mmCIF file of N, CA and C in Angstrom:
data_model
loop_
_atom_site.group_PDB
_atom_site.id
_atom_site.type_symbol
_atom_site.label_atom_id
_atom_site.label_comp_id
_atom_site.label_asym_id
_atom_site.label_seq_id
_atom_site.Cartn_x
_atom_site.Cartn_y
_atom_site.Cartn_z
ATOM 1 N N UNK Q 19 3.169 -27.664 -39.690
ATOM 2 C CA UNK Q 19 2.469 -28.810 -39.353
ATOM 3 C C UNK Q 19 2.927 -29.854 -39.737
ATOM 4 N N UNK Q 20 3.234 -31.007 -39.120
ATOM 5 C CA UNK Q 20 3.539 -32.050 -39.755
ATOM 6 C C UNK Q 20 2.559 -33.187 -39.692
ATOM 7 N N UNK Q 21 2.174 -34.199 -40.629
ATOM 8 C CA UNK Q 21 1.210 -35.171 -40.449
ATOM 9 C C UNK Q 21 2.095 -36.245 -40.022
ATOM 10 N N UNK Q 22 1.473 -36.764 -38.837
ATOM 11 C CA UNK Q 22 2.117 -38.116 -38.243
ATOM 12 C C UNK Q 22 1.611 -39.180 -38.917
ATOM 13 N N UNK Q 23 2.664 -40.233 -38.565
ATOM 14 C CA UNK Q 23 2.451 -41.500 -39.109
ATOM 15 C C UNK Q 23 1.012 -42.207 -38.799
ATOM 16 N N UNK Q 24 0.676 -42.112 -37.725
ATOM 17 C CA UNK Q 24 -0.538 -42.821 -37.087
ATOM 18 C C UNK Q 24 -1.743 -42.118 -37.814
ATOM 19 N N UNK Q 25 -1.653 -40.785 -38.052
ATOM 20 C CA UNK Q 25 -2.762 -40.202 -38.733
ATOM 21 C C UNK Q 25 -3.069 -40.558 -40.001
ATOM 22 N N UNK Q 26 -1.866 -40.936 -40.876
ATOM 23 C CA UNK Q 26 -2.177 -41.417 -42.302
ATOM 24 C C UNK Q 26 -2.403 -42.971 -42.188
ATOM 25 N N UNK Q 27 -1.764 -43.586 -41.300
ATOM 26 C CA UNK Q 27 -2.301 -44.983 -41.170
ATOM 27 C C UNK Q 27 -3.718 -45.315 -41.065
ATOM 28 N N UNK Q 28 -4.376 -44.552 -40.101
ATOM 29 C CA UNK Q 28 -5.719 -44.563 -39.613
ATOM 30 C C UNK Q 28 -6.643 -44.214 -40.672
ATOM 31 N N UNK Q 29 -6.413 -43.372 -41.664
ATOM 32 C CA UNK Q 29 -6.882 -42.789 -42.858
ATOM 33 C C UNK Q 29 -7.499 -43.972 -43.601
ATOM 34 N N UNK Q 30 -8.670 -44.051 -44.116
ATOM 35 C CA UNK Q 30 -9.208 -45.072 -44.900
ATOM 36 C C UNK Q 30 -8.697 -44.891 -46.363
ATOM 37 N N UNK Q 31 -8.228 -45.931 -46.937
ATOM 38 C CA UNK Q 31 -7.698 -45.850 -48.344
ATOM 39 C C UNK Q 31 -8.916 -45.315 -49.205
ATOM 40 N N UNK Q 32 -8.356 -45.152 -50.616
ATOM 41 C CA UNK Q 32 -9.416 -45.182 -51.785
ATOM 42 C C UNK Q 32 -10.188 -43.638 -51.391
ATOM 43 N N UNK Q 33 -9.688 -42.787 -50.714
ATOM 44 C CA UNK Q 33 -10.603 -41.541 -50.616
ATOM 45 C C UNK Q 33 -9.509 -40.215 -51.086
ATOM 46 N N UNK Q 34 -9.993 -39.104 -51.441
ATOM 47 C CA UNK Q 34 -9.407 -37.952 -52.011
ATOM 48 C C UNK Q 34 -8.454 -37.002 -50.987
ATOM 49 N N UNK Q 35 -7.592 -37.647 -50.730
ATOM 50 C CA UNK Q 35 -6.816 -36.813 -49.668
ATOM 51 C C UNK Q 35 -5.996 -35.761 -50.198
ATOM 52 N N UNK Q 36 -6.215 -34.617 -49.867
ATOM 53 C CA UNK Q 36 -5.245 -33.437 -50.064
ATOM 54 C C UNK Q 36 -4.436 -32.768 -48.895
ATOM 55 N N UNK Q 37 -3.486 -32.182 -49.147
ATOM 56 C CA UNK Q 37 -2.903 -31.668 -47.628
ATOM 57 C C UNK Q 37 -3.825 -30.882 -47.038
ATOM 58 N N UNK Q 38 -4.731 -30.084 -47.615
ATOM 59 C CA UNK Q 38 -5.576 -29.326 -46.709
ATOM 60 C C UNK Q 38 -6.634 -30.343 -46.082
ATOM 61 N N UNK Q 39 -7.101 -31.349 -46.484
ATOM 62 C CA UNK Q 39 -7.764 -32.391 -45.545
ATOM 63 C C UNK Q 39 -7.051 -32.878 -44.495
ATOM 64 N N UNK Q 40 -5.833 -33.239 -44.988
ATOM 65 C CA UNK Q 40 -5.005 -33.817 -44.020
ATOM 66 C C UNK Q 40 -4.591 -32.965 -42.767
ATOM 67 N N UNK Q 41 -4.538 -31.551 -43.234
ATOM 68 C CA UNK Q 41 -4.286 -30.430 -42.182
ATOM 69 C C UNK Q 41 -5.563 -30.394 -41.370
ATOM 70 N N UNK Q 42 -6.882 -30.639 -41.944
ATOM 71 C CA UNK Q 42 -8.103 -30.524 -41.376
ATOM 72 C C UNK Q 42 -8.166 -31.525 -40.184
ATOM 73 N N UNK Q 43 -7.715 -32.983 -40.443
ATOM 74 C CA UNK Q 43 -7.316 -34.190 -39.792
ATOM 75 C C UNK Q 43 -6.735 -33.739 -38.440
ATOM 76 N N UNK Q 44 -5.443 -33.241 -38.639
ATOM 77 C CA UNK Q 44 -4.509 -32.865 -37.497
ATOM 78 C C UNK Q 44 -5.076 -31.805 -36.623
ATOM 79 N N UNK Q 45 -5.767 -30.921 -37.158
ATOM 80 C CA UNK Q 45 -6.310 -29.899 -36.217
ATOM 81 C C UNK Q 45 -7.469 -30.627 -35.465
ATOM 82 N N UNK Q 46 -8.247 -31.345 -36.099
ATOM 83 C CA UNK Q 46 -9.201 -32.089 -35.580
ATOM 84 C C UNK Q 46 -8.730 -32.968 -34.260
ATOM 85 N N UNK Q 47 -7.725 -33.600 -34.559
ATOM 86 C CA UNK Q 47 -7.029 -34.610 -33.493
ATOM 87 C C UNK Q 47 -6.433 -33.399 -32.337
ATOM 88 N N UNK Q 48 -5.799 -32.604 -32.704
ATOM 89 C CA UNK Q 48 -5.455 -31.428 -31.623
ATOM 90 C C UNK Q 48 -6.588 -31.023 -30.825
ATOM 91 N N UNK Q 49 -7.784 -30.589 -31.207
ATOM 92 C CA UNK Q 49 -8.895 -30.180 -30.832
ATOM 93 C C UNK Q 49 -9.471 -31.462 -29.827
ATOM 94 N N UNK Q 50 -9.554 -32.757 -30.208
ATOM 95 C CA UNK Q 50 -9.893 -33.707 -29.372
ATOM 96 C C UNK Q 50 -8.896 -34.008 -27.911
ATOM 97 N N UNK Q 51 -7.832 -33.640 -28.336
ATOM 98 C CA UNK Q 51 -6.783 -33.814 -27.176
ATOM 99 C C UNK Q 51 -7.097 -32.619 -26.237
ATOM 100 N N UNK Q 52 -7.538 -31.645 -26.652
ATOM 101 C CA UNK Q 52 -7.906 -30.539 -25.859
ATOM 102 C C UNK Q 52 -9.102 -30.542 -25.048
ATOM 103 N N UNK Q 53 -10.011 -31.725 -25.587
ATOM 104 C CA UNK Q 53 -11.188 -32.126 -24.626
ATOM 105 C C UNK Q 53 -11.230 -33.345 -23.896
ATOM 106 N N UNK Q 54 -9.693 -33.888 -23.895
ATOM 107 C CA UNK Q 54 -9.286 -34.990 -23.237
ATOM 108 C C UNK Q 54 -9.436 -36.330 -23.861
ATOM 109 N N UNK Q 55 -9.694 -36.310 -25.183
ATOM 110 C CA UNK Q 55 -9.693 -37.479 -25.977
ATOM 111 C C UNK Q 55 -8.602 -37.914 -26.695
ATOM 112 N N UNK Q 56 -8.690 -38.939 -27.302
ATOM 113 C CA UNK Q 56 -7.420 -39.351 -28.270
ATOM 114 C C UNK Q 56 -8.111 -39.444 -29.613
ATOM 115 N N UNK Q 57 -7.043 -39.442 -30.838
ATOM 116 C CA UNK Q 57 -7.286 -39.590 -32.138
ATOM 117 C C UNK Q 57 -8.169 -40.871 -32.370
ATOM 118 N N UNK Q 58 -7.527 -41.895 -31.970
ATOM 119 C CA UNK Q 58 -8.792 -43.080 -32.456
ATOM 120 C C UNK Q 58 -10.220 -42.821 -31.860
ATOM 121 N N UNK Q 59 -10.310 -42.385 -30.346
ATOM 122 C CA UNK Q 59 -11.655 -42.351 -30.077
ATOM 123 C C UNK Q 59 -12.231 -41.275 -30.978
ATOM 124 N N UNK Q 60 -11.530 -40.395 -31.635
ATOM 125 C CA UNK Q 60 -12.178 -39.270 -32.546
ATOM 126 C C UNK Q 60 -12.731 -40.027 -33.743
ATOM 127 N N UNK Q 61 -11.933 -40.825 -34.386
ATOM 128 C CA UNK Q 61 -12.130 -41.405 -35.651
ATOM 129 C C UNK Q 61 -13.049 -42.534 -35.597
ATOM 130 N N UNK Q 62 -12.768 -43.541 -34.841
ATOM 131 C CA UNK Q 62 -13.591 -44.830 -35.043
ATOM 132 C C UNK Q 62 -14.055 -45.164 -33.546
ATOM 133 N N UNK Q 63 -14.259 -44.083 -32.507
ATOM 134 C CA UNK Q 63 -14.679 -44.383 -31.255
ATOM 135 C C UNK Q 63 -16.309 -44.388 -31.281
ATOM 136 N N UNK Q 64 -16.565 -45.065 -30.454
ATOM 137 C CA UNK Q 64 -18.304 -45.192 -30.182
ATOM 138 C C UNK Q 64 -18.767 -44.262 -29.292
ATOM 139 N N UNK Q 65 -17.910 -43.172 -28.686
ATOM 140 C CA UNK Q 65 -18.324 -42.532 -27.704
ATOM 141 C C UNK Q 65 -19.263 -41.390 -28.233
ATOM 142 N N UNK Q 66 -20.422 -41.356 -27.348
ATOM 143 C CA UNK Q 66 -21.142 -40.369 -27.576
ATOM 144 C C UNK Q 66 -20.930 -38.970 -27.026
ATOM 145 N N UNK Q 67 -20.016 -38.715 -26.269
ATOM 146 C CA UNK Q 67 -19.685 -37.841 -25.288
ATOM 147 C C UNK Q 67 -20.010 -36.434 -26.298
ATOM 148 N N UNK Q 68 -20.588 -35.393 -25.604
ATOM 149 C CA UNK Q 68 -20.965 -34.326 -26.373
ATOM 150 C C UNK Q 68 -19.965 -33.774 -27.158
ATOM 151 N N UNK Q 69 -18.802 -33.196 -26.313
ATOM 152 C CA UNK Q 69 -17.707 -32.733 -27.136
ATOM 153 C C UNK Q 69 -17.187 -33.200 -28.359
ATOM 154 N N UNK Q 70 -16.905 -34.889 -28.032
ATOM 155 C CA UNK Q 70 -16.484 -35.527 -29.253
ATOM 156 C C UNK Q 70 -17.546 -35.519 -30.339
ATOM 157 N N UNK Q 71 -18.486 -35.703 -30.051
ATOM 158 C CA UNK Q 71 -19.540 -35.796 -31.089
ATOM 159 C C UNK Q 71 -19.584 -34.552 -31.821
ATOM 160 N N UNK Q 72 -19.436 -33.370 -31.062
ATOM 161 C CA UNK Q 72 -19.697 -32.164 -31.867
ATOM 162 C C UNK Q 72 -18.554 -31.953 -32.771
ATOM 163 N N UNK Q 73 -17.323 -32.305 -32.145
ATOM 164 C CA UNK Q 73 -16.110 -32.177 -32.959
ATOM 165 C C UNK Q 73 -16.361 -33.060 -34.446
ATOM 166 N N UNK Q 74 -16.805 -34.119 -34.082
ATOM 167 C CA UNK Q 74 -16.984 -35.286 -35.446
ATOM 168 C C UNK Q 74 -18.048 -34.529 -36.466
ATOM 169 N N UNK Q 75 -19.009 -34.149 -35.721
ATOM 170 C CA UNK Q 75 -19.960 -33.439 -36.611
ATOM 171 C C UNK Q 75 -19.281 -32.372 -37.470
ATOM 172 N N UNK Q 76 -18.836 -31.379 -36.773
ATOM 173 C CA UNK Q 76 -17.996 -30.331 -37.321
ATOM 174 C C UNK Q 76 -17.174 -30.620 -38.407
ATOM 175 N N UNK Q 77 -16.288 -31.884 -38.451
ATOM 176 C CA UNK Q 77 -15.425 -32.262 -39.444
ATOM 177 C C UNK Q 77 -16.428 -32.674 -40.328
ATOM 178 N N UNK Q 78 -17.434 -33.370 -40.188
ATOM 179 C CA UNK Q 78 -18.345 -33.955 -41.383
ATOM 180 C C UNK Q 78 -18.904 -32.720 -42.288
ATOM 181 N N UNK Q 79 -19.261 -31.519 -41.536
ATOM 182 C CA UNK Q 79 -19.617 -30.564 -42.016
ATOM 183 C C UNK Q 79 -18.703 -29.775 -42.908
ATOM 184 N N UNK Q 80 -17.729 -29.719 -42.442
ATOM 185 C CA UNK Q 80 -16.345 -29.129 -43.245
ATOM 186 C C UNK Q 80 -16.067 -29.885 -44.490
ATOM 187 N N UNK Q 81 -16.054 -31.296 -44.297
ATOM 188 C CA UNK Q 81 -15.591 -32.202 -45.454
ATOM 189 C C UNK Q 81 -16.777 -31.971 -46.716
ATOM 190 N N UNK Q 82 -17.824 -31.541 -46.141
ATOM 191 C CA UNK Q 82 -18.993 -31.345 -47.169
ATOM 192 C C UNK Q 82 -19.009 -30.152 -47.541
ATOM 193 N N UNK Q 83 -19.045 -29.334 -47.053
ATOM 194 C CA UNK Q 83 -19.008 -27.801 -47.402
ATOM 195 C C UNK Q 83 -17.758 -27.210 -48.116
ATOM 196 N N UNK Q 84 -16.649 -27.413 -47.575
ATOM 197 C CA UNK Q 84 -15.600 -26.871 -47.925
ATOM 198 C C UNK Q 84 -14.885 -27.571 -49.088
ATOM 199 N N UNK Q 85 -14.876 -29.168 -48.929
ATOM 200 C CA UNK Q 85 -14.170 -30.112 -49.798
ATOM 201 C C UNK Q 85 -14.935 -30.762 -50.741
ATOM 202 N N UNK Q 86 -16.215 -30.541 -50.671
ATOM 203 C CA UNK Q 86 -17.181 -31.250 -51.335
ATOM 204 C C UNK Q 86 -17.117 -32.798 -51.657
ATOM 205 N N UNK Q 87 -16.983 -33.359 -50.300
ATOM 206 C CA UNK Q 87 -16.924 -34.819 -50.336
ATOM 207 C C UNK Q 87 -18.231 -35.191 -50.313
ATOM 208 N N UNK Q 88 -18.679 -36.395 -50.631
ATOM 209 C CA UNK Q 88 -19.946 -36.828 -50.814
ATOM 210 C C UNK Q 88 -20.320 -37.507 -49.351
ATOM 211 N N UNK Q 89 -21.485 -37.836 -49.178
ATOM 212 C CA UNK Q 89 -21.818 -38.483 -47.734
ATOM 213 C C UNK Q 89 -21.158 -39.748 -47.377
ATOM 214 N N UNK Q 90 -21.157 -40.617 -48.492
ATOM 215 C CA UNK Q 90 -20.619 -41.908 -48.461
ATOM 216 C C UNK Q 90 -19.143 -42.012 -47.806
ATOM 217 N N UNK Q 91 -18.226 -41.025 -48.673
ATOM 218 C CA UNK Q 91 -16.976 -40.726 -48.461
ATOM 219 C C UNK Q 91 -16.554 -40.524 -47.118
ATOM 220 N N UNK Q 92 -17.554 -39.667 -46.597
ATOM 221 C CA UNK Q 92 -17.417 -38.823 -45.320
ATOM 222 C C UNK Q 92 -17.466 -40.006 -44.268
ATOM 223 N N UNK Q 93 -18.462 -40.645 -44.352
ATOM 224 C CA UNK Q 93 -18.911 -41.741 -43.525
ATOM 225 C C UNK Q 93 -17.922 -42.683 -43.446
ATOM 226 N N UNK Q 94 -17.231 -43.251 -44.644
ATOM 227 C CA UNK Q 94 -16.152 -44.081 -44.481
ATOM 228 C C UNK Q 94 -15.039 -43.655 -43.683
ATOM 229 N N UNK Q 95 -14.612 -42.282 -43.685
ATOM 230 C CA UNK Q 95 -13.618 -41.725 -42.604
ATOM 231 C C UNK Q 95 -13.858 -42.173 -41.290
ATOM 232 N N UNK Q 96 -15.341 -41.894 -40.856
ATOM 233 C CA UNK Q 96 -15.613 -42.208 -39.431
ATOM 234 C C UNK Q 96 -16.147 -43.732 -39.195
ATOM 235 N N UNK Q 97 -16.337 -44.517 -40.010
ATOM 236 C CA UNK Q 97 -16.903 -45.732 -39.843
ATOM 237 C C UNK Q 97 -18.606 -45.576 -39.552
ATOM 238 N N UNK Q 98 -18.999 -44.836 -40.210
ATOM 239 C CA UNK Q 98 -20.676 -44.226 -39.937
ATOM 240 C C UNK Q 98 -21.282 -44.531 -41.243
ATOM 241 N N UNK Q 99 -22.652 -44.648 -41.162
ATOM 242 C CA UNK Q 99 -23.470 -44.850 -42.165
ATOM 243 C C UNK Q 99 -23.748 -43.364 -42.929
ATOM 244 N N UNK Q 100 -24.060 -43.342 -44.221
ATOM 245 C CA UNK Q 100 -24.012 -41.893 -44.761
ATOM 246 C C UNK Q 100 -25.325 -40.972 -44.392
ATOM 247 N N UNK Q 101 -26.363 -41.873 -43.596
ATOM 248 C CA UNK Q 101 -27.363 -41.115 -43.173
ATOM 249 C C UNK Q 101 -27.135 -40.395 -41.872
ATOM 250 N N UNK Q 102 -26.049 -40.907 -41.104
ATOM 251 C CA UNK Q 102 -25.398 -40.194 -39.886
ATOM 252 C C UNK Q 102 -24.604 -38.983 -40.313
ATOM 253 N N UNK Q 103 -24.099 -38.918 -41.743
ATOM 254 C CA UNK Q 103 -23.473 -37.885 -42.232
ATOM 255 C C UNK Q 103 -24.225 -36.592 -42.303
ATOM 256 N N UNK Q 104 -25.477 -36.992 -43.117
ATOM 257 C CA UNK Q 104 -26.434 -36.170 -43.388
ATOM 258 C C UNK Q 104 -26.929 -35.452 -42.385
ATOM 259 N N UNK Q 105 -27.393 -36.274 -41.366
ATOM 260 C CA UNK Q 105 -27.887 -35.728 -40.177
ATOM 261 C C UNK Q 105 -27.044 -34.503 -39.375
ATOM 262 N N UNK Q 106 -25.631 -35.148 -39.102
ATOM 263 C CA UNK Q 106 -24.499 -34.216 -38.952
ATOM 264 C C UNK Q 106 -24.476 -32.961 -39.356
ATOM 265 N N UNK Q 107 -24.484 -32.828 -40.696
ATOM 266 C CA UNK Q 107 -24.201 -31.577 -41.854
ATOM 267 C C UNK Q 107 -25.598 -30.868 -41.499
ATOM 268 N N UNK Q 108 -26.969 -31.407 -41.592
ATOM 269 C CA UNK Q 108 -27.824 -30.655 -41.211
ATOM 270 C C UNK Q 108 -27.928 -30.172 -39.948
ATOM 271 N N UNK Q 109 -27.533 -30.710 -38.919
ATOM 272 C CA UNK Q 109 -27.533 -30.143 -37.496
ATOM 273 C C UNK Q 109 -26.495 -29.186 -37.405
ATOM 274 N N UNK Q 110 -25.170 -29.257 -38.197
ATOM 275 C CA UNK Q 110 -24.329 -28.106 -37.872
ATOM 276 C C UNK Q 110 -24.864 -26.774 -38.567
ATOM 277 N N UNK Q 111 -25.498 -27.169 -39.713
ATOM 278 C CA UNK Q 111 -26.164 -25.998 -40.451
ATOM 279 C C UNK Q 111 -27.044 -25.271 -39.756
ATOM 280 N N UNK Q 112 -27.711 -25.944 -38.963
ATOM 281 C CA UNK Q 112 -28.810 -25.395 -38.071
ATOM 282 C C UNK Q 112 -28.397 -24.600 -37.053
ATOM 283 N N UNK Q 113 -27.247 -25.243 -36.279
ATOM 284 C CA UNK Q 113 -26.760 -24.559 -35.012
ATOM 285 C C UNK Q 113 -25.630 -23.421 -35.496
ATOM 286 N N UNK Q 114 -25.027 -23.284 -36.766
ATOM 287 C CA UNK Q 114 -24.234 -22.245 -37.330
ATOM 288 C C UNK Q 114 -25.232 -21.283 -37.457
ATOM 289 N N UNK Q 115 -26.452 -21.388 -38.119
ATOM 290 C CA UNK Q 115 -27.321 -20.499 -38.596
ATOM 291 C C UNK Q 115 -27.872 -19.603 -37.019
ATOM 292 N N UNK Q 116 -27.823 -20.477 -36.148
ATOM 293 C CA UNK Q 116 -28.332 -19.650 -34.909
ATOM 294 C C UNK Q 116 -27.341 -19.243 -34.020
ATOM 295 N N UNK Q 117 -26.003 -19.342 -34.776
ATOM 296 C CA UNK Q 117 -24.975 -18.716 -34.074
ATOM 297 C C UNK Q 117 -24.450 -19.488 -32.867
ATOM 298 N N UNK Q 118 -24.754 -20.635 -32.969
ATOM 299 C CA UNK Q 118 -23.944 -21.445 -31.413
ATOM 300 C C UNK Q 118 -22.800 -21.179 -31.082
ATOM 301 N N UNK Q 119 -22.375 -20.660 -30.196
ATOM 302 C CA UNK Q 119 -20.969 -20.177 -29.977
ATOM 303 C C UNK Q 119 -19.960 -21.406 -29.884
ATOM 304 N N UNK Q 120 -20.116 -22.572 -29.547
ATOM 305 C CA UNK Q 120 -19.219 -23.788 -29.484
ATOM 306 C C UNK Q 120 -19.095 -24.136 -30.836
ATOM 307 N N UNK Q 121 -20.209 -24.146 -31.524
ATOM 308 C CA UNK Q 121 -20.280 -24.720 -32.991
ATOM 309 C C UNK Q 121 -19.120 -23.703 -33.534
ATOM 310 N N UNK Q 122 -19.517 -22.495 -33.830
ATOM 311 C CA UNK Q 122 -18.652 -21.518 -34.483
ATOM 312 C C UNK Q 122 -17.207 -21.586 -34.184
ATOM 313 N N UNK Q 123 -16.872 -21.720 -32.597
ATOM 314 C CA UNK Q 123 -15.698 -21.874 -32.157
ATOM 315 C C UNK Q 123 -15.096 -22.937 -32.793
ATOM 316 N N UNK Q 124 -15.608 -24.228 -32.754
ATOM 317 C CA UNK Q 124 -14.909 -25.384 -33.307
ATOM 318 C C UNK Q 124 -14.542 -25.017 -35.000
ATOM 319 N N UNK Q 125 -15.739 -24.868 -35.705
ATOM 320 C CA UNK Q 125 -15.579 -24.430 -37.032
ATOM 321 C C UNK Q 125 -14.438 -23.561 -37.356
ATOM 322 N N UNK Q 126 -14.507 -22.539 -36.693
ATOM 323 C CA UNK Q 126 -13.363 -21.446 -36.861
ATOM 324 C C UNK Q 126 -12.072 -22.130 -36.599
ATOM 325 N N UNK Q 127 -11.909 -22.802 -35.581
ATOM 326 C CA UNK Q 127 -10.410 -23.272 -35.278
ATOM 327 C C UNK Q 127 -10.088 -24.483 -36.248
ATOM 328 N N UNK Q 128 -10.983 -25.184 -36.742
ATOM 329 C CA UNK Q 128 -10.621 -26.221 -37.866
ATOM 330 C C UNK Q 128 -10.457 -25.872 -39.160
ATOM 331 N N UNK Q 129 -10.966 -24.702 -39.552
ATOM 332 C CA UNK Q 129 -11.133 -24.015 -40.956
ATOM 333 C C UNK Q 129 -9.874 -23.041 -40.826
ATOM 334 N N UNK Q 130 -9.486 -22.383 -40.149
ATOM 335 C CA UNK Q 130 -8.530 -21.382 -39.890
ATOM 336 C C UNK Q 130 -7.405 -21.651 -40.796
ATOM 337 N N UNK Q 131 -7.109 -21.007 -41.633
ATOM 338 C CA UNK Q 131 -6.039 -21.101 -42.783
ATOM 339 C C UNK Q 131 -5.376 -19.811 -43.148
ATOM 340 N N UNK Q 132 -4.372 -19.698 -43.903
ATOM 341 C CA UNK Q 132 -3.652 -18.522 -44.074
ATOM 342 C C UNK Q 132 -4.237 -17.641 -45.346
ATOM 343 N N UNK Q 133 -4.951 -18.261 -46.126
ATOM 344 C CA UNK Q 133 -5.562 -17.443 -47.316
ATOM 345 C C UNK Q 133 -6.927 -17.897 -47.476
ATOM 346 N N UNK Q 134 -7.372 -17.539 -48.779
ATOM 347 C CA UNK Q 134 -8.596 -17.941 -49.057
ATOM 348 C C UNK Q 134 -8.559 -19.360 -49.700
ATOM 349 N N UNK Q 135 -9.379 -19.803 -50.449
ATOM 350 C CA UNK Q 135 -9.366 -21.100 -51.117
ATOM 351 C C UNK Q 135 -8.231 -21.348 -51.882
ATOM 352 N N UNK Q 136 -7.562 -22.473 -51.642
ATOM 353 C CA UNK Q 136 -6.428 -23.007 -52.615
ATOM 354 C C UNK Q 136 -7.005 -23.028 -53.489
ATOM 355 N N UNK Q 137 -5.989 -23.235 -54.718
ATOM 356 C CA UNK Q 137 -6.190 -23.754 -56.145
ATOM 357 C C UNK Q 137 -6.819 -25.176 -56.133
ATOM 358 N N UNK Q 138 -6.182 -26.027 -55.384
ATOM 359 C CA UNK Q 138 -7.115 -27.309 -55.478
ATOM 360 C C UNK Q 138 -8.421 -27.567 -54.961
ATOM 361 N N UNK Q 139 -8.579 -26.678 -53.764
ATOM 362 C CA UNK Q 139 -10.148 -26.496 -53.507
ATOM 363 C C UNK Q 139 -10.983 -25.915 -54.316
ATOM 364 N N UNK Q 140 -10.412 -25.046 -55.091
ATOM 365 C CA UNK Q 140 -11.329 -24.077 -56.031
ATOM 366 C C UNK Q 140 -11.547 -25.291 -57.395
ATOM 367 N N UNK Q 141 -10.633 -25.966 -57.643
ATOM 368 C CA UNK Q 141 -10.872 -26.789 -58.620
ATOM 369 C C UNK Q 141 -11.757 -27.782 -58.505
ATOM 370 N N UNK Q 142 -11.633 -28.467 -57.055
ATOM 371 C CA UNK Q 142 -12.451 -29.390 -56.804
ATOM 372 C C UNK Q 142 -13.946 -28.858 -56.725
ATOM 373 N N UNK Q 143 -14.120 -27.675 -56.177
ATOM 374 C CA UNK Q 143 -15.366 -27.093 -56.005
ATOM 375 C C UNK Q 143 -16.127 -26.951 -57.454
ATOM 376 N N UNK Q 144 -15.423 -26.477 -58.316
ATOM 377 C CA UNK Q 144 -15.779 -26.460 -59.839
ATOM 378 C C UNK Q 144 -16.067 -27.607 -60.273
ATOM 379 N N UNK Q 145 -15.243 -28.844 -60.298
ATOM 380 C CA UNK Q 145 -15.587 -29.941 -60.746
ATOM 381 C C UNK Q 145 -16.760 -30.720 -60.262
ATOM 382 N N UNK Q 146 -16.917 -30.491 -58.874
ATOM 383 C CA UNK Q 146 -18.176 -31.225 -58.296
ATOM 384 C C UNK Q 146 -19.580 -30.271 -58.524
ATOM 385 N N UNK Q 147 -19.199 -29.015 -58.621
ATOM 386 C CA UNK Q 147 -20.672 -28.277 -59.384
ATOM 387 C C UNK Q 147 -21.129 -28.581 -60.619
ATOM 388 N N UNK Q 148 -20.020 -29.009 -61.381
ATOM 389 C CA UNK Q 148 -20.240 -29.264 -62.664
ATOM 390 C C UNK Q 148 -21.156 -30.639 -62.677
ATOM 391 N N UNK Q 149 -20.632 -31.685 -61.858
ATOM 392 C CA UNK Q 149 -21.169 -32.937 -61.876
ATOM 393 C C UNK Q 149 -22.502 -32.866 -61.414
ATOM 394 N N UNK Q 150 -22.951 -31.948 -60.375
ATOM 395 C CA UNK Q 150 -24.301 -31.959 -59.588
ATOM 396 C C UNK Q 150 -24.960 -31.200 -60.553
ATOM 397 N N UNK Q 151 -24.562 -30.022 -61.412
ATOM 398 C CA UNK Q 151 -25.592 -29.762 -62.361
ATOM 399 C C UNK Q 151 -25.937 -30.433 -63.507
ATOM 400 N N UNK Q 152 -24.963 -31.286 -63.948
ATOM 401 C CA UNK Q 152 -25.221 -32.399 -64.947
ATOM 402 C C UNK Q 152 -26.493 -33.473 -64.572
ATOM 403 N N UNK Q 153 -26.036 -33.659 -63.036
ATOM 404 C CA UNK Q 153 -27.073 -34.603 -62.481
ATOM 405 C C UNK Q 153 -28.543 -34.144 -62.740
ATOM 406 N N UNK Q 154 -28.494 -32.817 -62.367
ATOM 407 C CA UNK Q 154 -29.906 -32.136 -62.096
ATOM 408 C C UNK Q 154 -30.581 -31.857 -63.433
ATOM 409 N N UNK Q 155 -29.629 -31.824 -64.370
ATOM 410 C CA UNK Q 155 -30.212 -31.675 -65.722
ATOM 411 C C UNK Q 155 -30.867 -32.981 -66.231
ATOM 412 N N UNK Q 156 -30.218 -34.059 -65.776
ATOM 413 C CA UNK Q 156 -30.816 -35.171 -66.232
ATOM 414 C C UNK Q 156 -32.032 -35.823 -65.600
ATOM 415 N N UNK Q 157 -32.238 -35.351 -64.364
ATOM 416 C CA UNK Q 157 -33.277 -35.840 -63.569
ATOM 417 C C UNK Q 157 -34.583 -35.042 -63.613
#
């Protein structure tokens, strides 16, 4: 799977991109095309069409849960406020817990990869968990 120039061009600067996150973004664009939308509509569009919104929320949830991005970084990708990202992640978690078939299908399609966590994801997870535990001890 190759990364198109348009995907890289639309990607906000100063964020932690890895090959895994770029692959997620490519899969998301393919998923958007399957529901009849384009990449720009997915990333910066104002559409509230249910399939497109659900895809956006799934991506936000995956970036938060698997890649440990903070809410502000995720919001920058979509041009949204951090509180929108918090709502999306909470909603996806709830829908996943009740086994919503559409959400499970989208998440599975976006997260399907050949192995378990890569070394980069594992390192990122450990560094983020250390930062979070340090913040918790200070509070």
